[in-house]
PDB file of C-alpha atoms in Angstrom:
ATOM      1  CA  MET A   1     148.531  -9.886  53.594  1.00 36.00           C
ATOM      2  CA  HIS A   2     150.228  -7.899  51.146  1.00 34.00           C
ATOM      3  CA  GLN A   3     153.834  -7.223  51.497  1.00 35.00           C
ATOM      4  CA  TYR A   4     155.173  -3.772  51.214  1.00 33.00           C
ATOM      5  CA  PRO A   5     158.995  -2.603  50.137  1.00 36.00           C
ATOM      6  CA  PRO A   6     160.866  -1.639  53.302  1.00 40.00           C
ATOM      7  CA  LYS A   7     160.126   1.985  54.450  1.00 41.00           C
ATOM      8  CA  SER A   8     163.776   3.018  53.233  1.00 43.00           C
ATOM      9  CA  THR A   9     162.638   1.822  50.161  1.00 43.00           C
ATOM     10  CA  LEU A  10     161.728   5.442  48.549  1.00 45.00           C
ATOM     11  CA  ARG A  11     164.630   7.546  50.419  1.00 51.00           C
ATOM     12  CA  THR A  12     166.904   5.217  49.009  1.00 47.00           C
ATOM     13  CA  TYR A  13     165.481   5.435  45.711  1.00 46.00           C
ATOM     14  CA  ILE A  14     166.166   9.309  45.991  1.00 47.00           C
ATOM     15  CA  ASP A  15     169.503   9.253  47.158  1.00 49.00           C
ATOM     16  CA  THR A  16     170.447   7.016  44.463  1.00 45.00           C
ATOM     17  CA  PHE A  17     168.433   9.536  42.217  1.00 46.00           C
ATOM     18  CA  LEU A  18     170.424  12.327  43.375  1.00 42.00           C
ATOM     19  CA  HIS A  19     173.729  10.830  43.530  1.00 41.00           C
ATOM     20  CA  SER A  20     173.102  10.089  39.810  1.00 39.00           C
ATOM     21  CA  TRP A  21     172.514  13.628  39.313  1.00 38.00           C
ATOM     22  CA  ASP A  22     176.227  14.297  40.497  1.00 35.00           C
ATOM     23  CA  CYS A  23     177.354  11.520  38.411  1.00 28.00           C
ATOM     24  CA  TRP A  24     175.797  13.713  34.900  1.00 30.00           C
ATOM     25  CA  GLY A  25     177.744  16.735  35.899  1.00 28.00           C
ATOM     26  CA  PHE A  26     174.967  19.081  37.688  1.00 30.00           C
ATOM     27  CA  THR A  27     176.850  19.706  40.299  1.00 29.00           C
ATOM     28  CA  LEU A  28     178.795  22.431  38.009  1.00 31.00           C
ATOM     29  CA  PHE A  29     175.817  24.462  38.205  1.00 34.00           C
ATOM     30  CA  SER A  30     176.248  27.460  40.602  1.00 37.00           C
ATOM     31  CA  ILE A  31     174.355  30.264  42.409  1.00 40.00           C
ATOM     32  CA  LEU A  32     174.881  32.097  39.685  1.00 44.00           C
ATOM     33  CA  GLU A  33     173.570  29.989  37.107  1.00 49.00           C
ATOM     34  CA  ARG A  34     169.956  29.804  39.264  1.00 53.00           C
ATOM     35  CA  GLU A  35     169.816  33.569  38.071  1.00 54.00           C
ATOM     36  CA  PHE A  36     169.328  32.530  34.260  1.00 52.00           C
ATOM     37  CA  SER A  37     168.181  28.943  34.459  1.00 64.00           C
ATOM     38  CA  PHE A  38     166.493  26.250  35.916  1.00 75.00           C
ATOM     39  CA  TRP A  39     165.470  23.009  34.691  1.00 81.00           C
ATOM     40  CA  LEU A  40     162.620  20.924  35.211  1.00 82.00           C
ATOM     41  CA  HIS A  41     163.389  17.056  35.177  1.00 85.00           C
ATOM     42  CA  PHE A  42     160.345  14.263  34.064  1.00 83.00           C
ATOM     43  CA  VAL A  43     161.179  10.421  35.180  1.00 85.00           C
ATOM     44  CA  SER A  44     158.338   7.674  35.038  1.00 87.00           C
ATOM     45  CA  HIS A  45     158.783   4.275  36.098  1.00 85.00           C
ATOM     46  CA  CYS A  46     154.957   3.917  35.831  1.00 85.00           C
ATOM     47  CA  HIS A  47     154.439   0.423  33.347  1.00 80.00           C
ATOM     48  CA  PHE A  48     152.433   2.629  30.659  1.00 80.00           C
ATOM     49  CA  CYS A  49     153.121   5.566  28.689  1.00 79.00           C
ATOM     50  CA  LEU A  50     152.080   9.076  29.761  1.00 80.00           C
ATOM     51  CA  ILE A  51     151.339  12.329  28.485  1.00 77.00           C
ATOM     52  CA  LEU A  52     152.435  15.378  30.491  1.00 73.00           C
ATOM     53  CA  PRO A  53     150.695  18.592  30.078  1.00 64.00           C
ATOM     54  CA  ILE A  54     152.431  21.979  31.698  1.00 58.00           C
ATOM     55  CA  ILE A  55     150.256  24.934  32.186  1.00 54.00           C
ATOM     56  CA  LEU A  56     152.568  28.195  33.207  1.00 45.00           C
ATOM     57  CA  HIS A  57     151.843  31.716  34.207  1.00 39.00           C
ATOM     58  CA  ILE A  58     154.295  33.286  33.103  1.00 34.00           C
ATOM     59  CA  TYR A  59     154.001  36.662  35.326  1.00 31.00           C
ATOM     60  CA  TYR A  60     156.655  37.630  38.129  1.00 30.00           C
ATOM     61  CA  ASN A  61     153.882  37.203  40.927  1.00 31.00           C
ATOM     62  CA  LYS A  62     154.320  33.964  43.307  1.00 31.00           C
ATOM     63  CA  GLN A  63     151.301  35.511  45.290  1.00 34.00           C
ATOM     64  CA  LEU A  64     148.762  34.376  42.551  1.00 30.00           C
ATOM     65  CA  PRO A  65     146.968  31.184  44.014  1.00 32.00           C
ATOM     66  CA  SER A  66     147.904  27.681  42.024  1.00 32.00           C
ATOM     67  CA  TYR A  67     144.556  27.002  41.216  1.00 31.00           C
ATOM     68  CA  HIS A  68     144.437  30.230  38.801  1.00 27.00           C
ATOM     69  CA  LEU A  69     147.427  29.082  37.142  1.00 29.00           C
ATOM     70  CA  ALA A  70     146.755  29.515  33.439  1.00 29.00           C
ATOM     71  CA  ARG A  71     149.470  30.402  30.289  1.00 28.00           C
ATOM     72  CA  HIS A  72     149.539  33.852  29.318  1.00 29.00           C
ATOM     73  CA  THR A  73     151.311  35.946  26.869  1.00 28.00           C
ATOM     74  CA  GLY A  74     151.490  39.613  28.041  1.00 28.00           C
ATOM     75  CA  GLY A  75     152.580  41.272  30.800  1.00 27.00           C
ATOM     76  CA  SER A  76     156.342  41.232  32.098  1.00 25.00           C
ATOM     77  CA  GLY A  77     156.595  37.572  31.027  1.00 28.00           C
ATOM     78  CA  THR A  78     159.713  35.221  30.607  1.00 38.00           C
ATOM     79  CA  PRO A  79     160.263  32.822  27.221  1.00 42.00           C
ATOM     80  CA  GLN A  80     157.563  29.664  27.076  1.00 52.00           C
ATOM     81  CA  LEU A  81     158.463  26.813  27.803  1.00 55.00           C
ATOM     82  CA  PRO A  82     159.098  24.315  24.597  1.00 53.00           C
ATOM     83  CA  THR A  83     156.030  22.301  24.902  1.00 57.00           C
ATOM     84  CA  THR A  84     153.135  22.186  27.161  1.00 60.00           C
ATOM     85  CA  GLY A  85     152.448  18.217  26.027  1.00 66.00           C
ATOM     86  CA  LEU A  86     154.929  15.468  25.555  1.00 71.00           C
ATOM     87  CA  GLN A  87     155.024  11.985  25.724  1.00 79.00           C
ATOM     88  CA  LEU A  88     156.784   9.940  28.446  1.00 80.00           C
ATOM     89  CA  GLU A  89     157.351   6.427  28.062  1.00 83.00           C
ATOM     90  CA  SER A  90     158.034   4.003  31.186  1.00 84.00           C
ATOM     91  CA  GLY A  91     161.345   4.273  32.051  1.00 84.00           C
ATOM     92  CA  GLN A  92     161.820   7.573  30.008  1.00 85.00           C
ATOM     93  CA  SER A  93     163.490  10.390  31.515  1.00 86.00           C
ATOM     94  CA  ILE A  94     163.102  14.380  30.162  1.00 86.00           C
ATOM     95  CA  ARG A  95     164.733  17.362  30.846  1.00 86.00           C
ATOM     96  CA  ILE A  96     162.853  20.816  29.746  1.00 84.00           C
ATOM     97  CA  PRO A  97     164.318  23.979  30.388  1.00 81.00           C
ATOM     98  CA  THR A  98     162.656  27.420  31.886  1.00 79.00           C
ATOM     99  CA  SER A  99     163.317  30.764  33.396  1.00 79.00           C
ATOM    100  CA  PRO A 100     163.234  32.209  36.952  1.00 80.00           C
ATOM    101  CA  GLY A 101     159.915  33.480  38.153  1.00 81.00           C
ATOM    102  CA  TRP A 102     157.265  31.498  36.682  1.00 74.00           C
ATOM    103  CA  SER A 103     154.757  29.582  38.048  1.00 81.00           C
ATOM    104  CA  GLY A 104     153.370  25.845  36.767  1.00 84.00           C
ATOM    105  CA  ARG A 105     151.357  22.710  37.389  1.00 86.00           C
ATOM    106  CA  ILE A 106     152.531  19.658  35.843  1.00 88.00           C
ATOM    107  CA  TRP A 107     150.295  16.254  35.844  1.00 91.00           C
ATOM    108  CA  ALA A 108     150.143  13.298  33.985  1.00 90.00           C
ATOM    109  CA  ARG A 109     147.632  12.109  32.072  1.00 90.00           C
ATOM    110  CA  THR A 110     146.649   8.113  31.312  1.00 89.00           C
ATOM    111  CA  GLY A 111     144.821   5.936  28.871  1.00 88.00           C
ATOM    112  CA  CYS A 112     145.387   8.627  25.989  1.00 86.00           C
ATOM    113  CA  THR A 113     144.909   8.320  22.379  1.00 86.00           C
ATOM    114  CA  PHE A 114     145.799  11.174  20.049  1.00 83.00           C
ATOM    115  CA  ASP A 115     145.665  11.413  16.325  1.00 86.00           C
ATOM    116  CA  GLU A 116     148.275  13.132  13.861  1.00 85.00           C
ATOM    117  CA  SER A 117     146.966  16.380  14.570  1.00 85.00           C
ATOM    118  CA  GLY A 118     147.459  15.854  18.242  1.00 81.00           C
ATOM    119  CA  ALA A 119     143.425  15.227  18.857  1.00 87.00           C
ATOM    120  CA  GLY A 120     142.016  13.006  21.198  1.00 87.00           C
ATOM    121  CA  THR A 121     140.989  11.904  24.941  1.00 87.00           C
ATOM    122  CA  CYS A 122     142.741  10.426  27.815  1.00 89.00           C
ATOM    123  CA  GLN A 123     141.234   8.890  30.845  1.00 90.00           C
ATOM    124  CA  THR A 124     142.604  11.179  33.392  1.00 92.00           C
ATOM    125  CA  GLY A 125     144.206  14.671  33.309  1.00 91.00           C
ATOM    126  CA  ASP A 126     142.229  15.526  30.073  1.00 90.00           C
ATOM    127  CA  CYS A 127     143.074  19.139  28.768  1.00 87.00           C
ATOM    128  CA  GLY A 128     139.835  19.901  26.184  1.00 86.00           C
ATOM    129  CA  GLY A 129     141.188  16.883  23.930  1.00 86.00           C
ATOM    130  CA  ARG A 130     144.376  18.111  22.790  1.00 83.00           C
ATOM    131  CA  LEU A 131     148.038  16.997  23.190  1.00 81.00           C
ATOM    132  CA  GLU A 132     149.499  20.249  23.691  1.00 79.00           C
ATOM    133  CA  CYS A 133     147.113  21.774  26.375  1.00 79.00           C
ATOM    134  CA  ASP A 134     147.566  25.403  25.471  1.00 74.00           C
ATOM    135  CA  GLY A 135     146.242  27.087  28.693  1.00 74.00           C
ATOM    136  CA  ILE A 136     143.624  24.798  29.520  1.00 81.00           C
ATOM    137  CA  GLY A 137     143.823  22.998  33.268  1.00 83.00           C
ATOM    138  CA  ALA A 138     143.286  19.174  33.696  1.00 87.00           C
ATOM    139  CA  ALA A 139     140.148  17.873  34.047  1.00 91.00           C
ATOM    140  CA  PRO A 140     139.731  16.370  37.610  1.00 94.00           C
ATOM    141  CA  PRO A 141     140.853  13.724  39.256  1.00 95.00           C
ATOM    142  CA  THR A 142     144.455  14.435  38.835  1.00 94.00           C
ATOM    143  CA  SER A 143     147.543  14.549  40.935  1.00 95.00           C
ATOM    144  CA  LEU A 144     149.156  17.748  40.533  1.00 94.00           C
ATOM    145  CA  PHE A 145     152.580  19.513  40.963  1.00 93.00           C
ATOM    146  CA  GLU A 146     153.000  22.860  41.650  1.00 92.00           C
ATOM    147  CA  ILE A 147     155.379  25.315  41.587  1.00 90.00           C
ATOM    148  CA  THR A 148     156.636  29.111  41.301  1.00 90.00           C
ATOM    149  CA  LEU A 149     159.931  29.271  40.467  1.00 87.00           C
ATOM    150  CA  GLY A 150     162.014  32.798  42.619  1.00 87.00           C
ATOM    151  CA  ALA A 151     163.032  35.401  40.788  1.00 80.00           C
ATOM    152  CA  GLY A 152     166.196  37.078  41.903  1.00 76.00           C
ATOM    153  CA  THR A 153     167.529  35.630  45.572  1.00 79.00           C
ATOM    154  CA  ASP A 154     163.711  34.873  45.880  1.00 86.00           C
ATOM    155  CA  LYS A 155     162.736  31.301  46.959  1.00 89.00           C
ATOM    156  CA  ASP A 156     160.912  28.512  45.019  1.00 91.00           C
ATOM    157  CA  PHE A 157     157.612  27.376  46.499  1.00 93.00           C
ATOM    158  CA  TYR A 158     156.634  23.814  45.364  1.00 94.00           C
ATOM    159  CA  ASP A 159     153.780  21.493  46.486  1.00 95.00           C
ATOM    160  CA  VAL A 160     151.970  18.361  45.485  1.00 96.00           C
ATOM    161  CA  SER A 161     148.382  18.221  45.354  1.00 95.00           C
ATOM    162  CA  PHE A 162     144.997  16.013  45.345  1.00 96.00           C
ATOM    163  CA  VAL A 163     142.750  19.005  46.143  1.00 96.00           C
ATOM    164  CA  ASP A 164     141.605  18.179  42.781  1.00 94.00           C
ATOM    165  CA  GLY A 165     141.542  14.495  43.355  1.00 96.00           C
ATOM    166  CA  TYR A 166     144.274  11.835  42.680  1.00 97.00           C
ATOM    167  CA  ASN A 167     145.336   9.488  39.246  1.00 94.00           C
ATOM    168  CA  LEU A 168     148.968   8.096  40.219  1.00 93.00           C
ATOM    169  CA  PRO A 169     151.593   8.787  42.595  1.00 94.00           C
ATOM    170  CA  LEU A 170     154.372  11.231  42.418  1.00 92.00           C
ATOM    171  CA  ILE A 171     157.113  12.931  43.951  1.00 93.00           C
ATOM    172  CA  ALA A 172     158.952  16.133  43.761  1.00 93.00           C
ATOM    173  CA  VAL A 173     163.072  16.239  44.503  1.00 91.00           C
ATOM    174  CA  PRO A 174     164.670  19.385  44.111  1.00 90.00           C
ATOM    175  CA  ARG A 175     168.235  20.427  43.935  1.00 81.00           C
ATOM    176  CA  GLY A 176     169.101  22.897  46.318  1.00 70.00           C
ATOM    177  CA  VAL A 177     171.724  25.192  45.657  1.00 65.00           C
ATOM    178  CA  TYR A 178     172.430  26.138  49.165  1.00 68.00           C
ATOM    179  CA  GLY A 179     172.007  22.624  50.085  1.00 59.00           C
ATOM    180  CA  GLY A 180     169.437  19.932  50.273  1.00 68.00           C
ATOM    181  CA  CYS A 181     165.687  20.602  50.246  1.00 86.00           C
ATOM    182  CA  ASN A 182     162.789  18.568  51.346  1.00 89.00           C
ATOM    183  CA  ALA A 183     161.147  16.110  48.915  1.00 91.00           C
ATOM    184  CA  THR A 184     157.482  16.132  48.596  1.00 93.00           C
ATOM    185  CA  GLY A 185     154.922  13.736  47.112  1.00 94.00           C
ATOM    186  CA  CYS A 186     153.172  10.776  47.422  1.00 91.00           C
ATOM    187  CA  ALA A 187     154.317   6.952  46.811  1.00 91.00           C
ATOM    188  CA  SER A 188     151.047   5.333  47.794  1.00 90.00           C
ATOM    189  CA  ASP A 189     148.789   3.788  45.268  1.00 92.00           C
ATOM    190  CA  ILE A 190     145.263   5.593  46.617  1.00 94.00           C
ATOM    191  CA  ASN A 191     143.217   4.053  43.586  1.00 94.00           C
ATOM    192  CA  ILE A 192     143.390   0.559  45.820  1.00 92.00           C
ATOM    193  CA  GLY A 193     141.552   2.050  48.889  1.00 92.00           C
ATOM    194  CA  CYS A 194     139.642   4.639  46.937  1.00 96.00           C
ATOM    195  CA  PRO A 195     136.072   4.979  48.511  1.00 96.00           C
ATOM    196  CA  LYS A 196     133.589   3.586  46.102  1.00 95.00           C
ATOM    197  CA  GLU A 197     131.752   6.762  45.586  1.00 96.00           C
ATOM    198  CA  LEU A 198     135.136   8.911  44.798  1.00 97.00           C
ATOM    199  CA  GLN A 199     136.155   5.743  42.266  1.00 96.00           C
ATOM    200  CA  VAL A 200     136.923   6.439  38.473  1.00 94.00           C
ATOM    201  CA  VAL A 201     136.414   3.473  36.647  1.00 92.00           C
ATOM    202  CA  GLY A 202     138.259   3.167  33.210  1.00 84.00           C
ATOM    203  CA  ASN A 203     137.648   0.976  30.351  1.00 72.00           C
ATOM    204  CA  SER A 204     137.623  -2.563  30.099  1.00 57.00           C
ATOM    205  CA  GLY A 205     141.299  -4.113  29.285  1.00 48.00           C
ATOM    206  CA  GLU A 206     144.709  -3.099  30.299  1.00 48.00           C
ATOM    207  CA  GLU A 207     143.477   0.176  31.304  1.00 53.00           C
ATOM    208  CA  GLY A 208     140.497  -0.968  33.263  1.00 63.00           C
ATOM    209  CA  GLY A 209     139.779  -0.415  36.903  1.00 89.00           C
ATOM    210  CA  VAL A 210     139.692   1.963  39.219  1.00 93.00           C
ATOM    211  CA  VAL A 211     142.019   4.711  37.147  1.00 93.00           C
ATOM    212  CA  ALA A 212     141.444   7.573  39.601  1.00 95.00           C
ATOM    213  CA  CYS A 213     139.907   8.893  42.938  1.00 97.00           C
ATOM    214  CA  LYS A 214     137.805  12.133  43.229  1.00 97.00           C
ATOM    215  CA  SER A 215     137.694  14.616  45.572  1.00 97.00           C
ATOM    216  CA  ALA A 216     134.889  15.027  47.794  1.00 96.00           C
ATOM    217  CA  CYS A 217     134.526  18.597  46.490  1.00 96.00           C
ATOM    218  CA  ASP A 218     134.542  17.014  42.532  1.00 96.00           C
ATOM    219  CA  ALA A 219     132.399  13.743  43.767  1.00 97.00           C
ATOM    220  CA  PHE A 220     129.411  16.149  45.719  1.00 97.00           C
ATOM    221  CA  GLY A 221     129.962  19.411  44.826  1.00 96.00           C
ATOM    222  CA  LEU A 222     129.210  20.455  48.518  1.00 97.00           C
ATOM    223  CA  ASP A 223     130.636  24.130  50.079  1.00 96.00           C
ATOM    224  CA  GLN A 224     132.080  22.053  53.352  1.00 95.00           C
ATOM    225  CA  TYR A 225     134.035  19.994  50.704  1.00 96.00           C
ATOM    226  CA  CYS A 226     135.122  22.453  48.088  1.00 96.00           C
ATOM    227  CA  CYS A 227     135.903  25.473  50.878  1.00 96.00           C
ATOM    228  CA  SER A 228     133.972  27.768  49.318  1.00 96.00           C
ATOM    229  CA  GLY A 229     130.510  29.921  50.291  1.00 96.00           C
ATOM    230  CA  GLU A 230     130.374  30.177  53.945  1.00 96.00           C
ATOM    231  CA  PHE A 231     133.404  27.619  54.312  1.00 96.00           C
ATOM    232  CA  ALA A 232     135.542  29.776  52.184  1.00 95.00           C
ATOM    233  CA  ASN A 233     138.207  30.331  54.913  1.00 94.00           C
ATOM    234  CA  PRO A 234     140.662  28.185  57.374  1.00 93.00           C
ATOM    235  CA  SER A 235     138.515  28.263  60.278  1.00 94.00           C
ATOM    236  CA  THR A 236     135.547  26.971  58.822  1.00 95.00           C
ATOM    237  CA  CYS A 237     136.541  24.425  56.118  1.00 95.00           C
ATOM    238  CA  ARG A 238     138.441  21.630  58.102  1.00 95.00           C
ATOM    239  CA  PRO A 239     139.614  18.155  57.061  1.00 94.00           C
ATOM    240  CA  SER A 240     136.869  15.685  56.189  1.00 95.00           C
ATOM    241  CA  PHE A 241     136.670  11.958  56.448  1.00 95.00           C
ATOM    242  CA  TYR A 242     137.445  11.913  52.896  1.00 95.00           C
ATOM    243  CA  SER A 243     140.390  14.585  52.558  1.00 95.00           C
ATOM    244  CA  SER A 244     141.966  12.161  55.495  1.00 94.00           C
ATOM    245  CA  ILE A 245     141.935   9.239  53.605  1.00 94.00           C
ATOM    246  CA  PHE A 246     144.504  10.991  51.245  1.00 95.00           C
ATOM    247  CA  LYS A 247     146.083  12.887  54.205  1.00 95.00           C
ATOM    248  CA  ARG A 248     146.965   9.385  55.914  1.00 94.00           C
ATOM    249  CA  ALA A 249     148.412   7.959  52.815  1.00 93.00           C
ATOM    250  CA  CYS A 250     150.170  11.106  51.795  1.00 93.00           C
ATOM    251  CA  PRO A 251     151.154  13.028  54.564  1.00 94.00           C
ATOM    252  CA  ARG A 252     152.731  15.699  52.752  1.00 94.00           C
ATOM    253  CA  ALA A 253     150.659  16.364  49.889  1.00 95.00           C
ATOM    254  CA  TYR A 254     147.593  18.909  49.870  1.00 95.00           C
ATOM    255  CA  SER A 255     144.373  16.994  50.664  1.00 95.00           C
ATOM    256  CA  TYR A 256     142.033  19.850  50.670  1.00 94.00           C
ATOM    257  CA  ALA A 257     142.232  23.701  50.119  1.00 94.00           C
ATOM    258  CA  PHE A 258     143.396  24.994  53.343  1.00 94.00           C
ATOM    259  CA  ASP A 259     146.162  22.071  53.818  1.00 93.00           C
ATOM    260  CA  ASP A 260     148.991  24.791  53.828  1.00 90.00           C
ATOM    261  CA  GLY A 261     150.918  23.632  57.103  1.00 89.00           C
ATOM    262  CA  THR A 262     152.430  20.366  56.736  1.00 92.00           C
ATOM    263  CA  SER A 263     152.304  20.671  52.281  1.00 94.00           C
ATOM    264  CA  THR A 264     154.174  23.675  51.228  1.00 93.00           C
ATOM    265  CA  PHE A 265     157.428  23.387  50.649  1.00 93.00           C
ATOM    266  CA  THR A 266     160.519  26.343  49.684  1.00 92.00           C
ATOM    267  CA  CYS A 267     163.915  26.110  48.498  1.00 90.00           C
ATOM    268  CA  LYS A 268     166.812  27.792  46.565  1.00 87.00           C
ATOM    269  CA  ALA A 269     166.886  25.360  43.598  1.00 86.00           C
ATOM    270  CA  TYR A 270     168.250  25.078  40.109  1.00 84.00           C
ATOM    271  CA  GLU A 271     166.474  21.562  39.253  1.00 87.00           C
ATOM    272  CA  TYR A 272     163.345  19.657  39.971  1.00 89.00           C
ATOM    273  CA  ALA A 273     162.937  16.117  39.320  1.00 90.00           C
ATOM    274  CA  VAL A 274     159.292  15.172  38.928  1.00 92.00           C
ATOM    275  CA  ILE A 275     159.014  11.185  39.672  1.00 92.00           C
ATOM    276  CA  PHE A 276     155.849   9.498  38.199  1.00 92.00           C
ATOM    277  CA  CYS A 277     155.143   6.017  39.833  1.00 91.00           C
ATOM    278  CA  PRO A 278     158.443   6.302  41.952  1.00 88.00           C
ATOM    279  CA  ASN A 279     158.552   2.456  43.343  1.00 73.00           C
ATOM    280  CA  ALA A 280     160.449  -0.206  41.957  1.00 47.00           C
ATOM    281  CA  ASN A 281     156.946  -2.105  41.133  1.00 50.00           C
ATOM    282  CA  GLY A 282     155.505   1.628  39.736  1.00 44.00           C
ATOM    283  CA  MET A 283     152.514   1.677  42.619  1.00 45.00           C
ATOM    284  CA  LYS A 284     152.436   1.143  46.382  1.00 40.00           C
ATOM    285  CA  ARG A 285     149.494   0.317  48.219  1.00 38.00           C
ATOM    286  CA  SER A 286     147.333   3.206  49.780  1.00 38.00           C
ATOM    287  CA  ASN A 287     147.437   2.023  53.427  1.00 38.00           C
ATOM    288  CA  ASP A 288     151.321   1.932  53.464  1.00 35.00           C
ATOM    289  CA  PRO A 289     152.182   5.735  54.088  1.00 35.00           C
ATOM    290  CA  LEU A 290     155.201   7.456  52.895  1.00 33.00           C
ATOM    291  CA  PRO A 291     158.101   5.872  54.293  1.00 33.00           C
ATOM    292  CA  GLY A 292     159.210   8.051  56.798  1.00 33.00           C
ATOM    293  CA  PRO A 293     160.715  11.736  56.379  1.00 32.00           C
ATOM    294  CA  LEU A 294     162.438  12.063  52.590  1.00 32.00           C
ATOM    295  CA  PHE A 295     164.721  14.588  54.038  1.00 31.00           C
ATOM    296  CA  GLN A 296     165.469  15.692  57.753  1.00 31.00           C
ATOM    297  CA  GLY A 297     165.127  19.251  57.875  1.00 34.00           C
ATOM    298  CA  ARG A 298     163.278  22.305  59.120  1.00 33.00           C
ATOM    299  CA  ASN A 299     159.428  22.426  58.766  1.00 34.00           C
ATOM    300  CA  ASN A 300     158.354  23.729  55.202  1.00 37.00           C
ATOM    301  CA  GLY A 301     161.121  22.525  53.070  1.00 36.00           C
ATOM    302  CA  GLU A 302     164.335  24.043  52.843  1.00 35.00           C
ATOM    303  CA  ILE A 303     167.300  22.873  54.594  1.00 31.00           C
ATOM    304  CA  GLY A 304     170.662  25.038  55.122  1.00 30.00           C
ATOM    305  CA  GLY A 305     171.501  27.971  53.720  1.00 30.00           C
TER     306      GLY A 305
END
């Protein structure tokens, strides 16, 4: 029988992480600073190198559905992020500045090889065979962090989604202006318990074995799994056997397209940490659910303010 970390492990990790933010002086940020700048803070505890793409939509419109996000250069946009692709080594931490009002999705590519020109491939999360994604979305299956930053006094909306499948565990931890907000995501290694019909198997050697777990939509292409056709509404598209596997392992993440009630969160924050493979051992077994509430608070995210 596998021995798992105590149920408080992930919460202790997050508390320690937030304390380290205070040590770095981020508490100097004020409500006024939120009006002008946000930070995305990427942290990897995976035992392998990650390549992070960042696909963003820069119009001031939080109503656009996340699965239509793409990089644009027109409209009433904000400055682009400095990069749409970067490398994150095990144990490395990178902060990137951004601006209020844009929406984006972030994921990790694994098993990547790129040449000096930036051309190459990844076993999971590939985006057109380039280091810089330049608006191209992730090839499923991929674990996604999706966020819309509020402009002015608007709240941020954020989630972790496995609607397009799963490749590795991640959590997102907001740093709220008005007090704590809910972390979300998943610490479980779903690849270990992935049904055979959903498995994506990697190459031999270090990157072999199950490297990702498909969604039922991607695996079978049926409307009832894809929430399309006559199933394109919440009353007809219901959780399936396969989406329930994801939900049991990761109760705060999207498991299918209409899984909004327990999966969308709000906050007024000035920084979001996106932590890949958050456990000390890098991965966690899929039959051990997220260890209790990461933060106690009201439904859908915000605590205080």
